[in-house]
C-alpha positions as protocol buffer text, in pm:
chain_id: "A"
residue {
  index: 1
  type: UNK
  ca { x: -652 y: 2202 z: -5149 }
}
residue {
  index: 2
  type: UNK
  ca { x: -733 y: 1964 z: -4867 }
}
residue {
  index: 3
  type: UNK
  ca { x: -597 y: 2032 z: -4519 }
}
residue {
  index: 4
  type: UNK
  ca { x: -254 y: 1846 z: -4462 }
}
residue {
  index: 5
  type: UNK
  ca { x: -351 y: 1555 z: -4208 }
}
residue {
  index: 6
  type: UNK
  ca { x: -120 y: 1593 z: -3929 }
}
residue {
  index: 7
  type: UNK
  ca { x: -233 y: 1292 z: -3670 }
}
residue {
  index: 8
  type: UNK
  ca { x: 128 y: 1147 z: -3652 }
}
residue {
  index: 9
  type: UNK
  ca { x: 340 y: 1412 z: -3560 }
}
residue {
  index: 10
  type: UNK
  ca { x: 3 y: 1515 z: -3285 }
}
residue {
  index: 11
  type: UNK
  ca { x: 0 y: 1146 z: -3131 }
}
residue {
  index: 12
  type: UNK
  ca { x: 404 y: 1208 z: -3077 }
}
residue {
  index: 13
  type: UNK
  ca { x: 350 y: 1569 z: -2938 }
}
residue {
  index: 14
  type: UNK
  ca { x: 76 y: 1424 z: -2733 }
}
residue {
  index: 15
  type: UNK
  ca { x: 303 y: 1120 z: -2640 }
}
residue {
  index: 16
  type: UNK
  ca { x: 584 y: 1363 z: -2572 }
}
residue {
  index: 17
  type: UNK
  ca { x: 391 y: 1541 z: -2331 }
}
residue {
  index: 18
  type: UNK
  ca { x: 276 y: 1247 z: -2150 }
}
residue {
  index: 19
  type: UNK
  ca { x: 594 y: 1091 z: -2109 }
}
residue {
  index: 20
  type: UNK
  ca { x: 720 y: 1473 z: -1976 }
}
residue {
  index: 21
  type: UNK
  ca { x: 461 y: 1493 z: -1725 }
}
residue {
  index: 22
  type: UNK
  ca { x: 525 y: 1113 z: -1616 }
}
residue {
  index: 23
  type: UNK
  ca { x: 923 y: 1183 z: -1508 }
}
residue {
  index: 24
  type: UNK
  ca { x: 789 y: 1457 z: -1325 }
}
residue {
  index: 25
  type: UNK
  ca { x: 524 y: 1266 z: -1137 }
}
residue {
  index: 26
  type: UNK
  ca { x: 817 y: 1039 z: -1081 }
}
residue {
  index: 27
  type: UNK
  ca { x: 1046 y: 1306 z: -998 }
}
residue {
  index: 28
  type: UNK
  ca { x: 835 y: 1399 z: -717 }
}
residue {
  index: 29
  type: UNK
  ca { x: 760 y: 1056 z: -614 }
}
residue {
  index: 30
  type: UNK
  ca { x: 1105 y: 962 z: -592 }
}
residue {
  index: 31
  type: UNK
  ca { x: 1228 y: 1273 z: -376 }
}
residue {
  index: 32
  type: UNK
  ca { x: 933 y: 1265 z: -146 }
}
residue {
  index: 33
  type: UNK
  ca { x: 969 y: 854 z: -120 }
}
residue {
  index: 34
  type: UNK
  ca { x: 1313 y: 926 z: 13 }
}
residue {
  index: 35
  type: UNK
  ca { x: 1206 y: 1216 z: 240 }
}
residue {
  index: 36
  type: UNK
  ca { x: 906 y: 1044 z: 368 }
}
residue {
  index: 37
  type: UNK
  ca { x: 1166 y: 777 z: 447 }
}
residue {
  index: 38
  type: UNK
  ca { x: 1438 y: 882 z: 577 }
}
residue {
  index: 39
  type: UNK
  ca { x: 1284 y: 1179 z: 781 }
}
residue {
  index: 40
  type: UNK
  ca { x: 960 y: 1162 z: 842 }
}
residue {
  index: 41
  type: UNK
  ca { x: 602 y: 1190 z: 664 }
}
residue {
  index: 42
  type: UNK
  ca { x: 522 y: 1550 z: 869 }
}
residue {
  index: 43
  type: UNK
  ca { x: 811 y: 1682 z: 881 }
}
residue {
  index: 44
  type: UNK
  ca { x: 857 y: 1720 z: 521 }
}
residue {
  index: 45
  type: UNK
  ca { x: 662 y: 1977 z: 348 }
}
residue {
  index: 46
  type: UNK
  ca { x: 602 y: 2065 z: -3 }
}
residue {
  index: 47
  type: UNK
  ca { x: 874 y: 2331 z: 15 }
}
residue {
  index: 48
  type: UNK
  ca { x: 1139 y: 2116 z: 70 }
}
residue {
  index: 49
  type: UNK
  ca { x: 1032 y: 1830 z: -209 }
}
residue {
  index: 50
  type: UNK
  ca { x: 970 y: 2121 z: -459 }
}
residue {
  index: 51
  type: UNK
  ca { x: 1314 y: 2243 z: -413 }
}
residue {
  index: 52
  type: UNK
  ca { x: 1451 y: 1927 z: -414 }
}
residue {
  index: 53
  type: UNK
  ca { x: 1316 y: 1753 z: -678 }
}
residue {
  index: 54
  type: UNK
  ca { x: 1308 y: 2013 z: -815 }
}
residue {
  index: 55
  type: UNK
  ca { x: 981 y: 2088 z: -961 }
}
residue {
  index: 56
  type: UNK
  ca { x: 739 y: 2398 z: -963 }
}
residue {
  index: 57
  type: UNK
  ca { x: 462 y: 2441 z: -730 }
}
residue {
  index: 58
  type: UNK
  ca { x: 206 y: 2437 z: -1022 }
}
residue {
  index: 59
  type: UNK
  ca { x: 352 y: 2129 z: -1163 }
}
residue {
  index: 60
  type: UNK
  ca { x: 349 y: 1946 z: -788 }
}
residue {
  index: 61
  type: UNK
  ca { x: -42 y: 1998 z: -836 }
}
residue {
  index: 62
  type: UNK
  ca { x: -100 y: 1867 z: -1106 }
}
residue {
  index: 63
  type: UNK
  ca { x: 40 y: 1539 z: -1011 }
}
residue {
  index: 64
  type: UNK
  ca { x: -112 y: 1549 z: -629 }
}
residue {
  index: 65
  type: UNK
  ca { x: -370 y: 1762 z: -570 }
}
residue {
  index: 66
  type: UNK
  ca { x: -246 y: 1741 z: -203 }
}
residue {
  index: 67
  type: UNK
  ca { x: 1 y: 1640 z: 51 }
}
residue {
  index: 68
  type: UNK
  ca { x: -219 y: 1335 z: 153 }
}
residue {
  index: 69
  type: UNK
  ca { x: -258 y: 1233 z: -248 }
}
residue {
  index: 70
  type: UNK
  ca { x: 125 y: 1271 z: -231 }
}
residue {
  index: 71
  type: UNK
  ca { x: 204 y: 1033 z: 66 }
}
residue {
  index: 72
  type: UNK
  ca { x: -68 y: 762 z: -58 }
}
residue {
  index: 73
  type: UNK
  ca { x: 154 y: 694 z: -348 }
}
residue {
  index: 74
  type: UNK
  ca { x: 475 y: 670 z: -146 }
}
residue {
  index: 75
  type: UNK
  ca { x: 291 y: 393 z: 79 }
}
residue {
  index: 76
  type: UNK
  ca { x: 128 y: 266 z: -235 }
}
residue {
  index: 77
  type: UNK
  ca { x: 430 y: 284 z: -397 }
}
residue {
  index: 78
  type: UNK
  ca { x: 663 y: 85 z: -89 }
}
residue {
  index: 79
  type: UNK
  ca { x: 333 y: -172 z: -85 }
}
residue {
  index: 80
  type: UNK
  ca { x: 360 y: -288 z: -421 }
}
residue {
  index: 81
  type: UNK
  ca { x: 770 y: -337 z: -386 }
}
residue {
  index: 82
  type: UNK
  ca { x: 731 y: -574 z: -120 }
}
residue {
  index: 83
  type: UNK
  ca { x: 459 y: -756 z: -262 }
}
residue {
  index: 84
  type: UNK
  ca { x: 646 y: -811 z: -581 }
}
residue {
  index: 85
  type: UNK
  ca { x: 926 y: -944 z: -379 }
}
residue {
  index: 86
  type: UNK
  ca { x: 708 y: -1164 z: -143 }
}
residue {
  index: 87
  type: UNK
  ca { x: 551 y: -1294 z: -513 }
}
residue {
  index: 88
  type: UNK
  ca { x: 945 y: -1369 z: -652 }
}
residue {
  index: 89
  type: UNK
  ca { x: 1041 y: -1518 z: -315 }
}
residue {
  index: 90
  type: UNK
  ca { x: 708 y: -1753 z: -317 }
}
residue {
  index: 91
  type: UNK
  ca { x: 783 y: -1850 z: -694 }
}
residue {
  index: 92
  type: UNK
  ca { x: 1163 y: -1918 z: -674 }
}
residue {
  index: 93
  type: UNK
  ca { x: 1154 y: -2175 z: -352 }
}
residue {
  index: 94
  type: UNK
  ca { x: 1138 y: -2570 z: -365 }
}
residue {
  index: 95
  type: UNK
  ca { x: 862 y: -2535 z: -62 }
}
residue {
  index: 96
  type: UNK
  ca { x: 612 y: -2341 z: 162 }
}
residue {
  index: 97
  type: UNK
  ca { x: 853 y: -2353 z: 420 }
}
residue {
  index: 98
  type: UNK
  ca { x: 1216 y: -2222 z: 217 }
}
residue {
  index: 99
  type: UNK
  ca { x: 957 y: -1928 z: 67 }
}
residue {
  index: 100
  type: UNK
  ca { x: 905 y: -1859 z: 474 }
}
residue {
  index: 101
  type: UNK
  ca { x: 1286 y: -1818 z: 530 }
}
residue {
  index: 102
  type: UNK
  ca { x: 1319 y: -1641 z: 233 }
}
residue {
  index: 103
  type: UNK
  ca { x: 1055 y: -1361 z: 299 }
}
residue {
  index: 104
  type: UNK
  ca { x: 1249 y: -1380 z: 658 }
}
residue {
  index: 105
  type: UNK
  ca { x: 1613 y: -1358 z: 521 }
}
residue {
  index: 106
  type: UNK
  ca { x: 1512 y: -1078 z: 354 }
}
residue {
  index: 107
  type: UNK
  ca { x: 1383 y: -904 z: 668 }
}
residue {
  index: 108
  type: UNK
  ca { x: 1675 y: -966 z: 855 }
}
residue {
  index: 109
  type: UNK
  ca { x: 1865 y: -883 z: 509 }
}
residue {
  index: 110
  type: UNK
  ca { x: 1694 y: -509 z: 523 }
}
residue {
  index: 111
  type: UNK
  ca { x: 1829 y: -431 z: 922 }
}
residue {
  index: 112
  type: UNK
  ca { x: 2163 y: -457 z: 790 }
}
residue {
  index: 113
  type: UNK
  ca { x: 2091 y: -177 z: 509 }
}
residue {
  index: 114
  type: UNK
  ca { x: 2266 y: 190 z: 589 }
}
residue {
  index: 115
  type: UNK
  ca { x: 1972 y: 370 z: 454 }
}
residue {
  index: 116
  type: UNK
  ca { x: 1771 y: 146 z: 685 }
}
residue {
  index: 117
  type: UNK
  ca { x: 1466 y: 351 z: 870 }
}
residue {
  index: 118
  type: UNK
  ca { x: 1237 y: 90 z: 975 }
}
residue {
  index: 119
  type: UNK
  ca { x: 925 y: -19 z: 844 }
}
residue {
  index: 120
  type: UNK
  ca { x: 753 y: 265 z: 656 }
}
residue {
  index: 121
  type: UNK
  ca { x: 440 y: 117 z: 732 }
}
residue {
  index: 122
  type: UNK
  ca { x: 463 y: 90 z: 1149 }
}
residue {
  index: 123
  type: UNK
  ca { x: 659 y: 466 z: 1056 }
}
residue {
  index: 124
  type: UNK
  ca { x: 337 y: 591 z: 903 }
}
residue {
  index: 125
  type: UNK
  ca { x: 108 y: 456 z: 1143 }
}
residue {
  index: 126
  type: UNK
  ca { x: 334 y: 628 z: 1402 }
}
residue {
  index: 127
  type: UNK
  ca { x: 221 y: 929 z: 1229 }
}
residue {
  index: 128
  type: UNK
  ca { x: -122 y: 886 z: 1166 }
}
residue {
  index: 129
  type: UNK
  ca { x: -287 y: 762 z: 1464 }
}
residue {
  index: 130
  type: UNK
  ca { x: -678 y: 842 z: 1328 }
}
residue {
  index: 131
  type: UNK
  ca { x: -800 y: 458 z: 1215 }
}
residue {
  index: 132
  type: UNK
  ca { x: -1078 y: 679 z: 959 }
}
residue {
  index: 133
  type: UNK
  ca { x: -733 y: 837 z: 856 }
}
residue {
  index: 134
  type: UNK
  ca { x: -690 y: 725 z: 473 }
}
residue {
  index: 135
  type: UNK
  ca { x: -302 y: 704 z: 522 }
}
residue {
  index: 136
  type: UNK
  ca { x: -379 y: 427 z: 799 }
}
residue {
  index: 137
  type: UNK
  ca { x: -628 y: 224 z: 561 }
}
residue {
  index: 138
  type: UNK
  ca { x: -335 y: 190 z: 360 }
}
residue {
  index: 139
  type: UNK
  ca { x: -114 y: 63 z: 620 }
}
residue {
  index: 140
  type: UNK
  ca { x: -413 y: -163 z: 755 }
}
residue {
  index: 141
  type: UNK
  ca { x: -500 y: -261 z: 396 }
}
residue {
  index: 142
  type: UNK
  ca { x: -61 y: -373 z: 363 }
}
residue {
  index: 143
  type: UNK
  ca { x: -106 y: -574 z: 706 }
}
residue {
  index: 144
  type: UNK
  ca { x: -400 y: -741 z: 623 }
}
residue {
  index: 145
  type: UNK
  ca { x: -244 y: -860 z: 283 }
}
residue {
  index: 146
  type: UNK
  ca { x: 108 y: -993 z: 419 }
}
residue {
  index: 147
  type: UNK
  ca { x: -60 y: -1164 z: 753 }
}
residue {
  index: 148
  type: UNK
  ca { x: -302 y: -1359 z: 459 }
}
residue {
  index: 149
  type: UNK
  ca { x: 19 y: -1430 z: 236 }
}
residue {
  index: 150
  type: UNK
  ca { x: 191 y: -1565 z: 550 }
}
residue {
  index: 151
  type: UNK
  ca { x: -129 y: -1796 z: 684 }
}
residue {
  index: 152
  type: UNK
  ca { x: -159 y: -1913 z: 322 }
}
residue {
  index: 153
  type: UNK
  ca { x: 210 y: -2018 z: 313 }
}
residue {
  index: 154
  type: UNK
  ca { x: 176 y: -2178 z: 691 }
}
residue {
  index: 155
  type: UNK
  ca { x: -109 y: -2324 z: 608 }
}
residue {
  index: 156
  type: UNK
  ca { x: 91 y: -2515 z: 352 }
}
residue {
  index: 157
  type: UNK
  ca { x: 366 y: -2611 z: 542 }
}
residue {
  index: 158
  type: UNK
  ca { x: 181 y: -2744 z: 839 }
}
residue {
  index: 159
  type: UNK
  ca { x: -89 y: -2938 z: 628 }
}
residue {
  index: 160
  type: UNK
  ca { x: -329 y: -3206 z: 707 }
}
residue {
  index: 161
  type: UNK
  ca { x: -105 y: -3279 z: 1054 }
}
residue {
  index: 162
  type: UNK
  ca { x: -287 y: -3352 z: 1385 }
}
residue {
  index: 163
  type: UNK
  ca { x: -34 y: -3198 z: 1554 }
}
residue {
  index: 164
  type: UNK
  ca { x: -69 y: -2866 z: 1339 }
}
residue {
  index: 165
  type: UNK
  ca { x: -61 y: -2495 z: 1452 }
}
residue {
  index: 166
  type: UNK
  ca { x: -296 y: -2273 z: 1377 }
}
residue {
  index: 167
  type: UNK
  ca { x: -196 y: -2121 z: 1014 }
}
residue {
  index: 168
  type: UNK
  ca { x: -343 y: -1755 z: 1128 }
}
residue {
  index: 169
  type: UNK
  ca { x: -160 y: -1761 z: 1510 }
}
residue {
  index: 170
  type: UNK
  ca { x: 226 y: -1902 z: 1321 }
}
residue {
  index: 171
  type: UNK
  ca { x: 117 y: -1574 z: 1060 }
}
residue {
  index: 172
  type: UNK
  ca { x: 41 y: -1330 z: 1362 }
}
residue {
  index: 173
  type: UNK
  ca { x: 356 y: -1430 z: 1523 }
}
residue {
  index: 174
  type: UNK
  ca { x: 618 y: -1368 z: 1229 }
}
residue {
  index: 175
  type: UNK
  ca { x: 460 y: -1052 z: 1200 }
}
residue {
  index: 176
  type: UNK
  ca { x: 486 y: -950 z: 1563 }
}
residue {
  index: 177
  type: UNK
  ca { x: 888 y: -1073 z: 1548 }
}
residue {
  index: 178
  type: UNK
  ca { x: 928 y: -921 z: 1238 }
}
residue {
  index: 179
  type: UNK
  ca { x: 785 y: -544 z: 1414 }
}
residue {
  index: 180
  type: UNK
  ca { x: 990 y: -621 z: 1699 }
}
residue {
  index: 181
  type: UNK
  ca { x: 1316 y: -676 z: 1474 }
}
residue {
  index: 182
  type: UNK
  ca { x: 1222 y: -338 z: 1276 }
}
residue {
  index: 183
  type: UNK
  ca { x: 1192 y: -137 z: 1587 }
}
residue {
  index: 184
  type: UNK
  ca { x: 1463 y: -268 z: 1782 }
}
residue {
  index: 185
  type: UNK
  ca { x: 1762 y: -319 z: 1557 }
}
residue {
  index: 186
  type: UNK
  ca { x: 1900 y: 45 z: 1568 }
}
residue {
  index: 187
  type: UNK
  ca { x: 1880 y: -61 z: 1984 }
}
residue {
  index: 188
  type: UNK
  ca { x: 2005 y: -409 z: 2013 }
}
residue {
  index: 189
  type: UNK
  ca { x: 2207 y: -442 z: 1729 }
}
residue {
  index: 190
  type: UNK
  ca { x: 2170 y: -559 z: 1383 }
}
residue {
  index: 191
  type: UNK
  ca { x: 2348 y: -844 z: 1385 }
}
residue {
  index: 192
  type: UNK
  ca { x: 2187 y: -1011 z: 1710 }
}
residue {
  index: 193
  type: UNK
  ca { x: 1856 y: -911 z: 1640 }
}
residue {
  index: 194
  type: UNK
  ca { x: 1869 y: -1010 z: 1260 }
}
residue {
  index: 195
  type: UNK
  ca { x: 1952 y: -1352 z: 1417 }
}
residue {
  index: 196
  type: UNK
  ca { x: 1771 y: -1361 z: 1670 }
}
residue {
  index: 197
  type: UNK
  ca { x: 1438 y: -1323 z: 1407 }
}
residue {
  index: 198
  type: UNK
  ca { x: 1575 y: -1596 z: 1186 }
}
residue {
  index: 199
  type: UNK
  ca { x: 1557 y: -1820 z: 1485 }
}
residue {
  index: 200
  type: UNK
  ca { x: 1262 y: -1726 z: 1542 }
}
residue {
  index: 201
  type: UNK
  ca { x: 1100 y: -1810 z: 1182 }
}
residue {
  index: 202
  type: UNK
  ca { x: 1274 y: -2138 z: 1154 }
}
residue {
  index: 203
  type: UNK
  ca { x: 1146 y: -2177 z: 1511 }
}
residue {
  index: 204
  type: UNK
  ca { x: 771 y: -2173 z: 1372 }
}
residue {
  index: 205
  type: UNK
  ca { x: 845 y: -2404 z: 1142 }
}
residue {
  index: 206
  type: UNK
  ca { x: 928 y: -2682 z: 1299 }
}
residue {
  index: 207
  type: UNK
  ca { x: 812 y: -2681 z: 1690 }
}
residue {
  index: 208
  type: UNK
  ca { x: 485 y: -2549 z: 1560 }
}
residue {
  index: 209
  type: UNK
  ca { x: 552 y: -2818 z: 1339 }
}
């Protein structure tokens, strides 16, 4: 008698098991995300994500096969949020310039949060001070990305002017308002500062204008 074939019910086993060992991948990601976050990259160890996740230490490595593995994907993880909202924001407005205000509402939008820690990237950095450090390429590698989306966007809005700014400097400067709002907010108050950056993006719109 021939062997019984059994390649359905493997593929679902095999399926099964994939999808177990995804949600706890996720698990992890998820606690240590919030952690990372909310308290700090170092001062959260393994212990504490393991018994809050909660997940075994065997099952942590298979996922990450380190600490470092671990807090790449929370930065990878926070990188590909805002670039999917940066994408939605740039899709949604009538112009160069209302995509601008809406990449800045939403800054000024994110001060106001409760769960509101800063900007996990200038957090990170804060953290990892060694520019060979693979945790800082990633937060290079972020910068680098939103100061292009920003010139591209500026670039737009100023056009074929002879009175234009420079794309790059307008880019450079939302950036250095927008670290200066994330820093300083918990300090000067939310309110004023969100303002205060809104101001300041509408400002490089139209004086540089």
């Amino acid at each position: 008698m021939a062997t019984p074939i059994r390649s359905a019910p493997d593929s679902q086993n095999s399926n099964s098991g994939r999808q177990r060992r995804s949600e706890a991948r996720e698990r992890l990601l998820s606690t240590a995300s919030a952690l990372f976050y909310r308290e700090g990259i170092r001062a959260v160890g393994v212990e504490r994500i393991l018994a809050e996740a909660p997940a075994t230490r065997a099952t942590f490595y298979r996922h990450f096969p380190s600490k470092e593995d671990l807090v790449l994907a929370y930065l990878r993880g926070v990188d590909a949020h805002i670039r999917a909202d940066t994408q939605a924001a740039i899709e949604a407005a009538s112009s160069p310039a209302d995509a601008l205000r809406t990449i800045g509402t939403a800054v000024a939008d994110d001060l106001a949060k409760p769960e509101f820690r800063g900007c996990a990237f200038l957090n990170a950095a804060n953290e990892y001070p060694d520019p060979h450090d693979p945790v800082r390429q990633v937060v290079l590698d972020h910068r680098a990305w939103y100061v292009t989306t920003l010139t591209e966007l500026f670039a737009q809005v100023f056009g074929a002017s002879p009175r234009r700014g420079k794309p790059e400097h307008a880019a450079r400067h939302f950036v250095m308002m927008r670290d200066g709002a994330m820093t300083g907010a918990h300090l000067d108050g939310v309110e004023s500062v969100g303002a205060a950056f809104q101001r300041g993006v509408e400002g490089l719109l139209t004086v540089l204008h």
